[in-house]
CSV table of C-alpha atoms in Angstrom, one decimal:
chain,number,residue,atom,x,y,z
A,1,MET,CA,-96.2,-216.9,26.9
A,2,SER,CA,-99.5,-217.1,28.7
A,3,LEU,CA,-102.6,-215.2,27.7
A,4,SER,CA,-102.7,-213.5,31.2
A,5,ALA,CA,-99.1,-212.2,30.5
A,6,VAL,CA,-100.3,-210.9,27.1
A,7,HIS,CA,-103.2,-209.0,28.7
A,8,GLY,CA,-101.0,-207.6,31.4
A,9,THR,CA,-98.6,-206.3,28.8
A,10,LEU,CA,-101.4,-204.6,26.8
A,11,SER,CA,-102.7,-203.0,30.0
A,12,SER,CA,-99.3,-201.6,30.7
A,13,LEU,CA,-99.0,-200.2,27.2
A,14,LYS,CA,-102.4,-198.5,27.5
A,15,SER,CA,-101.3,-196.9,30.7
A,16,CYS,CA,-98.1,-195.7,29.0
A,17,GLN,CA,-100.2,-194.3,26.2
A,18,ALA,CA,-102.2,-192.3,28.7
A,19,ASP,CA,-99.0,-190.8,30.1
A,20,ILE,CA,-97.9,-190.0,26.5
A,21,GLY,CA,-101.1,-188.0,26.0
A,22,THR,CA,-100.6,-186.1,29.3
A,23,GLY,CA,-97.0,-185.3,28.2
A,24,MET,CA,-98.3,-184.0,24.8
A,25,ASP,CA,-100.7,-181.7,26.7
A,26,ILE,CA,-97.9,-180.3,28.9
A,27,VAL,CA,-95.7,-179.7,25.8
A,28,THR,CA,-98.6,-177.9,24.2
A,29,ASP,CA,-99.1,-175.7,27.3
A,30,VAL,CA,-95.4,-174.7,27.3
A,31,ALA,CA,-95.5,-173.9,23.6
A,32,MET,CA,-98.5,-171.7,24.0
A,33,ASP,CA,-96.7,-169.8,26.7
A,34,LEU,CA,-93.8,-169.2,24.2
A,35,ALA,CA,-96.2,-168.1,21.5
A,36,GLU,CA,-97.8,-165.6,23.8
A,37,THR,CA,-94.5,-163.9,24.4
A,38,GLN,CA,-94.3,-162.8,20.7
A,39,ASP,CA,-90.6,-163.3,20.9
A,40,GLU,CA,-89.0,-164.2,17.5
A,41,GLU,CA,-86.3,-166.2,19.3
A,42,MET,CA,-89.0,-168.4,20.8
A,43,ASN,CA,-90.1,-169.7,17.4
A,44,ALA,CA,-87.2,-172.2,17.3
A,45,GLY,CA,-88.4,-173.5,20.6
A,46,ILE,CA,-91.9,-173.9,19.3
A,47,ARG,CA,-90.6,-175.8,16.3
A,48,GLU,CA,-88.7,-178.1,18.6
A,49,MET,CA,-91.8,-178.8,20.6
A,50,GLU,CA,-93.8,-179.5,17.5
A,51,ALA,CA,-91.2,-182.1,16.6
A,52,MET,CA,-91.6,-183.6,20.0
A,53,ILE,CA,-95.4,-183.7,19.6
A,54,LEU,CA,-95.0,-185.5,16.2
A,55,GLU,CA,-92.6,-188.0,17.8
A,56,CYS,CA,-95.1,-188.7,20.6
A,57,ALA,CA,-97.9,-189.0,18.0
A,58,LYS,CA,-95.8,-191.6,16.2
A,59,LEU,CA,-95.3,-193.6,19.3
A,60,ASP,CA,-99.0,-193.3,20.2
A,61,ARG,CA,-99.9,-194.6,16.7
A,62,GLU,CA,-97.4,-197.5,17.0
A,63,ILE,CA,-98.9,-198.5,20.3
A,64,ASN,CA,-102.4,-198.5,18.8
A,65,TYR,CA,-101.2,-200.7,15.9
A,66,PHE,CA,-99.3,-203.1,18.2
A,67,VAL,CA,-102.2,-203.6,20.5
A,68,ASP,CA,-104.5,-204.2,17.6
A,69,VAL,CA,-102.1,-206.8,16.1
A,70,VAL,CA,-101.6,-208.6,19.4
A,71,GLN,CA,-105.4,-208.8,20.0
A,72,GLN,CA,-106.0,-210.1,16.4
A,73,VAL,CA,-103.2,-212.7,16.6
A,74,THR,CA,-104.2,-213.8,20.1
A,75,ALA,CA,-107.8,-214.4,18.9
A,76,GLU,CA,-106.4,-216.5,16.0
A,77,VAL,CA,-104.1,-218.7,18.1
A,78,THR,CA,-106.6,-219.3,20.9
A,79,ALA,CA,-108.9,-220.8,18.3
A,80,GLN,CA,-106.2,-223.2,17.3
A,81,GLN,CA,-104.2,-225.9,19.1
A,82,PRO,CA,-102.4,-224.9,22.3
A,83,GLU,CA,-99.0,-225.3,20.5
A,84,ALA,CA,-99.9,-222.3,18.4
A,85,MET,CA,-99.2,-220.1,21.4
A,86,PHE,CA,-95.5,-220.8,20.9
A,87,SER,CA,-95.5,-218.9,17.6
A,88,LEU,CA,-97.5,-215.9,19.0
A,89,SER,CA,-94.5,-213.6,19.4
A,90,ALA,CA,-93.2,-214.3,15.9
A,91,LYS,CA,-96.6,-213.7,14.3
A,92,VAL,CA,-97.1,-210.5,16.2
A,93,LYS,CA,-93.6,-209.2,15.2
A,94,GLU,CA,-94.2,-210.2,11.5
A,95,GLN,CA,-97.7,-208.5,11.2
A,96,PHE,CA,-96.6,-205.4,13.2
A,97,THR,CA,-93.6,-204.9,11.0
A,98,GLU,CA,-95.7,-205.2,7.9
A,99,ARG,CA,-98.2,-202.6,9.1
A,100,ILE,CA,-95.6,-200.1,10.3
A,101,ALA,CA,-93.9,-200.3,6.9
A,102,ARG,CA,-97.0,-199.1,5.2
A,103,LEU,CA,-97.4,-196.0,7.4
A,104,SER,CA,-96.4,-192.5,6.4
A,105,ASP,CA,-95.1,-189.8,8.7
A,106,ALA,CA,-97.2,-187.3,6.8
A,107,ASP,CA,-100.3,-188.9,8.3
A,108,LEU,CA,-99.1,-187.9,11.8
A,109,HIS,CA,-100.2,-184.3,11.1
A,110,GLY,CA,-103.8,-185.5,11.3
A,111,HIS,CA,-103.3,-187.0,14.8
A,112,GLN,CA,-105.8,-185.4,17.3
A,113,LYS,CA,-103.1,-184.0,19.6
A,114,VAL,CA,-101.0,-182.7,16.7
A,115,VAL,CA,-104.0,-180.8,15.3
A,116,ALA,CA,-104.7,-179.5,18.8
A,117,PHE,CA,-101.1,-178.3,19.1
A,118,LYS,CA,-101.1,-176.4,15.9
A,119,GLU,CA,-104.5,-174.8,16.6
A,120,SER,CA,-103.5,-173.8,20.1
A,121,ILE,CA,-100.3,-172.1,18.9
A,122,LYS,CA,-102.2,-170.3,16.2
A,123,ASN,CA,-104.8,-169.1,18.7
A,124,SER,CA,-102.2,-168.1,21.3
A,125,SER,CA,-100.3,-166.0,18.7
A,126,LYS,CA,-103.5,-164.4,17.4
A,127,GLN,CA,-104.7,-163.5,20.9
A,128,ALA,CA,-101.3,-162.0,21.8
A,129,ASN,CA,-101.3,-159.9,18.7
A,130,GLN,CA,-104.8,-158.7,19.3
A,131,GLU,CA,-104.0,-157.7,22.9
A,132,SER,CA,-100.9,-155.8,21.9
A,133,ALA,CA,-102.4,-154.0,18.9
A,134,GLU,CA,-105.8,-153.1,20.3
A,135,ASN,CA,-107.0,-151.2,23.3
A,136,ILE,CA,-110.1,-153.2,24.1
A,137,GLU,CA,-112.5,-151.9,26.7
A,138,GLU,CA,-113.0,-154.2,29.6
A,139,LEU,CA,-116.5,-155.7,30.0
A,140,ASP,CA,-118.4,-155.3,33.2
A,141,GLU,CA,-116.9,-157.8,35.6
A,142,ASP,CA,-120.2,-159.5,36.4
A,143,ILE,CA,-121.0,-160.0,32.7
A,144,ALA,CA,-117.5,-161.4,32.1
A,145,VAL,CA,-117.8,-163.9,34.9
A,146,THR,CA,-121.2,-165.0,33.7
A,147,GLN,CA,-120.0,-165.5,30.2
A,148,SER,CA,-117.0,-167.5,31.4
A,149,GLN,CA,-119.2,-169.8,33.5
A,150,VAL,CA,-121.4,-170.4,30.5
A,151,ASN,CA,-118.4,-171.1,28.2
A,152,PHE,CA,-116.8,-173.4,30.8
A,153,THR,CA,-119.9,-175.5,31.4
A,154,CYS,CA,-120.3,-178.8,29.6
A,155,PRO,CA,-123.7,-179.2,28.0
A,156,LEU,CA,-123.8,-182.8,29.1
A,157,THR,CA,-122.7,-182.7,32.7
A,158,GLN,CA,-123.8,-179.1,33.4
A,159,VAL,CA,-120.6,-178.6,35.4
A,160,GLU,CA,-117.3,-177.0,34.6
A,161,MET,CA,-115.3,-178.9,32.0
A,162,VAL,CA,-112.0,-180.5,33.0
A,163,ASN,CA,-110.7,-181.6,29.6
A,164,PRO,CA,-112.7,-179.6,27.0
A,165,VAL,CA,-112.8,-180.8,23.4
A,166,LYS,CA,-114.2,-178.9,20.4
A,167,ASN,CA,-116.3,-180.5,17.7
A,168,LYS,CA,-114.7,-179.4,14.5
A,169,LYS,CA,-118.0,-179.7,12.6
A,170,CYS,CA,-120.3,-177.6,14.8
A,171,ASN,CA,-117.7,-175.8,17.0
A,172,HIS,CA,-119.4,-176.8,20.2
A,173,HIS,CA,-117.5,-177.8,23.3
A,174,TYR,CA,-117.9,-180.7,25.7
A,175,ASP,CA,-116.0,-182.4,28.5
A,176,GLU,CA,-114.0,-185.2,26.8
A,177,ALA,CA,-115.1,-188.0,29.2
A,178,ALA,CA,-118.7,-187.0,29.0
A,179,ILE,CA,-119.0,-186.8,25.2
A,180,LEU,CA,-116.9,-190.0,24.6
A,181,GLY,CA,-119.2,-191.8,27.1
A,182,LEU,CA,-122.3,-190.6,25.2
A,183,ILE,CA,-120.9,-191.7,21.8
A,184,LYS,CA,-120.1,-195.1,23.2
A,185,THR,CA,-123.6,-195.5,24.7
A,186,ARG,CA,-125.3,-194.4,21.5
A,187,HIS,CA,-123.1,-196.7,19.4
A,188,SER,CA,-123.9,-199.7,21.7
A,189,GLN,CA,-127.6,-198.9,21.0
A,190,LYS,CA,-126.8,-198.8,17.2
A,191,LYS,CA,-127.7,-195.1,17.1
A,192,LYS,CA,-125.9,-192.0,16.0
A,193,CYS,CA,-124.8,-189.4,18.6
A,194,ARG,CA,-126.5,-186.1,18.3
A,195,CYS,CA,-124.7,-182.9,19.6
A,196,PRO,CA,-126.1,-182.3,23.1
A,197,VAL,CA,-126.2,-178.5,22.5
A,198,VAL,CA,-129.8,-177.4,22.2
A,199,GLY,CA,-130.7,-176.3,18.7
A,200,CYS,CA,-127.6,-177.8,17.1
A,201,GLY,CA,-128.2,-179.6,13.8
A,202,ASN,CA,-125.2,-181.9,14.1
A,203,THR,CA,-126.9,-185.3,14.3
A,204,ASP,CA,-123.7,-187.5,14.0
A,205,VAL,CA,-121.0,-186.6,16.5
A,206,LYS,CA,-117.9,-188.8,16.0
A,207,GLU,CA,-114.8,-189.2,18.1
A,208,SER,CA,-112.7,-188.3,15.1
A,209,ASP,CA,-114.5,-184.9,15.0
A,210,LEU,CA,-113.3,-184.0,18.5
A,211,ILE,CA,-110.2,-181.8,19.1
A,212,PRO,CA,-108.7,-181.0,22.5
A,213,ASP,CA,-109.1,-177.3,23.2
A,214,GLN,CA,-106.0,-176.3,25.1
A,215,MET,CA,-106.8,-172.6,25.0
A,216,LEU,CA,-110.1,-173.2,26.8
A,217,ARG,CA,-108.6,-175.6,29.2
A,218,ARG,CA,-106.0,-172.9,30.2
A,219,ARG,CA,-108.8,-170.4,30.6
A,220,ILE,CA,-110.6,-172.7,32.9
A,221,GLN,CA,-107.5,-173.4,35.0
A,222,SER,CA,-106.8,-169.6,35.1
A,223,GLN,CA,-110.3,-169.0,36.3
A,224,LYS,CA,-109.9,-171.6,39.0
A,225,ARG,CA,-106.7,-170.0,40.3
A,226,GLN,CA,-108.4,-166.6,40.4
A,227,ASN,CA,-111.3,-167.9,42.3
A,228,LYS,CA,-109.0,-169.7,44.7
A,229,TRP,CA,-107.3,-166.4,45.7
A,230,THR,CA,-110.5,-164.3,45.8
């Protein structure tokens, strides 16, 4: 197997991984719709979707480990004689099997998308209960629109977020691509990434602190649809 073929395979796997993430977002959206109906019969459907999310998280984790093992083994064999390439597949299989055997399914509940799924379902149910139990007075339309625009604006790009993520430490929101780019830039400079929200005391934003906010994403999409028809 040539190195170019290995790199091509890894590239395909990463594309597949991106598709898995998109699928998990779609499943979460559907589950949120079910949670908002407040129908007891829908709970079974939500549980099935949570099981789907966990299976996707497991596959995502395995792809991460596989890519890591391949890159590690490839680096080792390229430093050796050319004949070492013939044992590449066997070495990858051996190390990947060893790593997977040490994993626990319980760890999947800490996967970013799984955490986001559970939080989104909880928030959807809570919001539906509040709307049905309370008769809340509507805010002045102009004020509501202004607040929505502020909430939907990324503090980094100063434009409406596309894929909002919430920092679980300081609860601030950013567009995913923008904050990940900032973290990468700061780390390349050997610096910590400070929360870009003015006045925030969080001086070390990490990728592991970011959780996709499906509720906010749905609100942004809803606002876009309303603006389209007005």
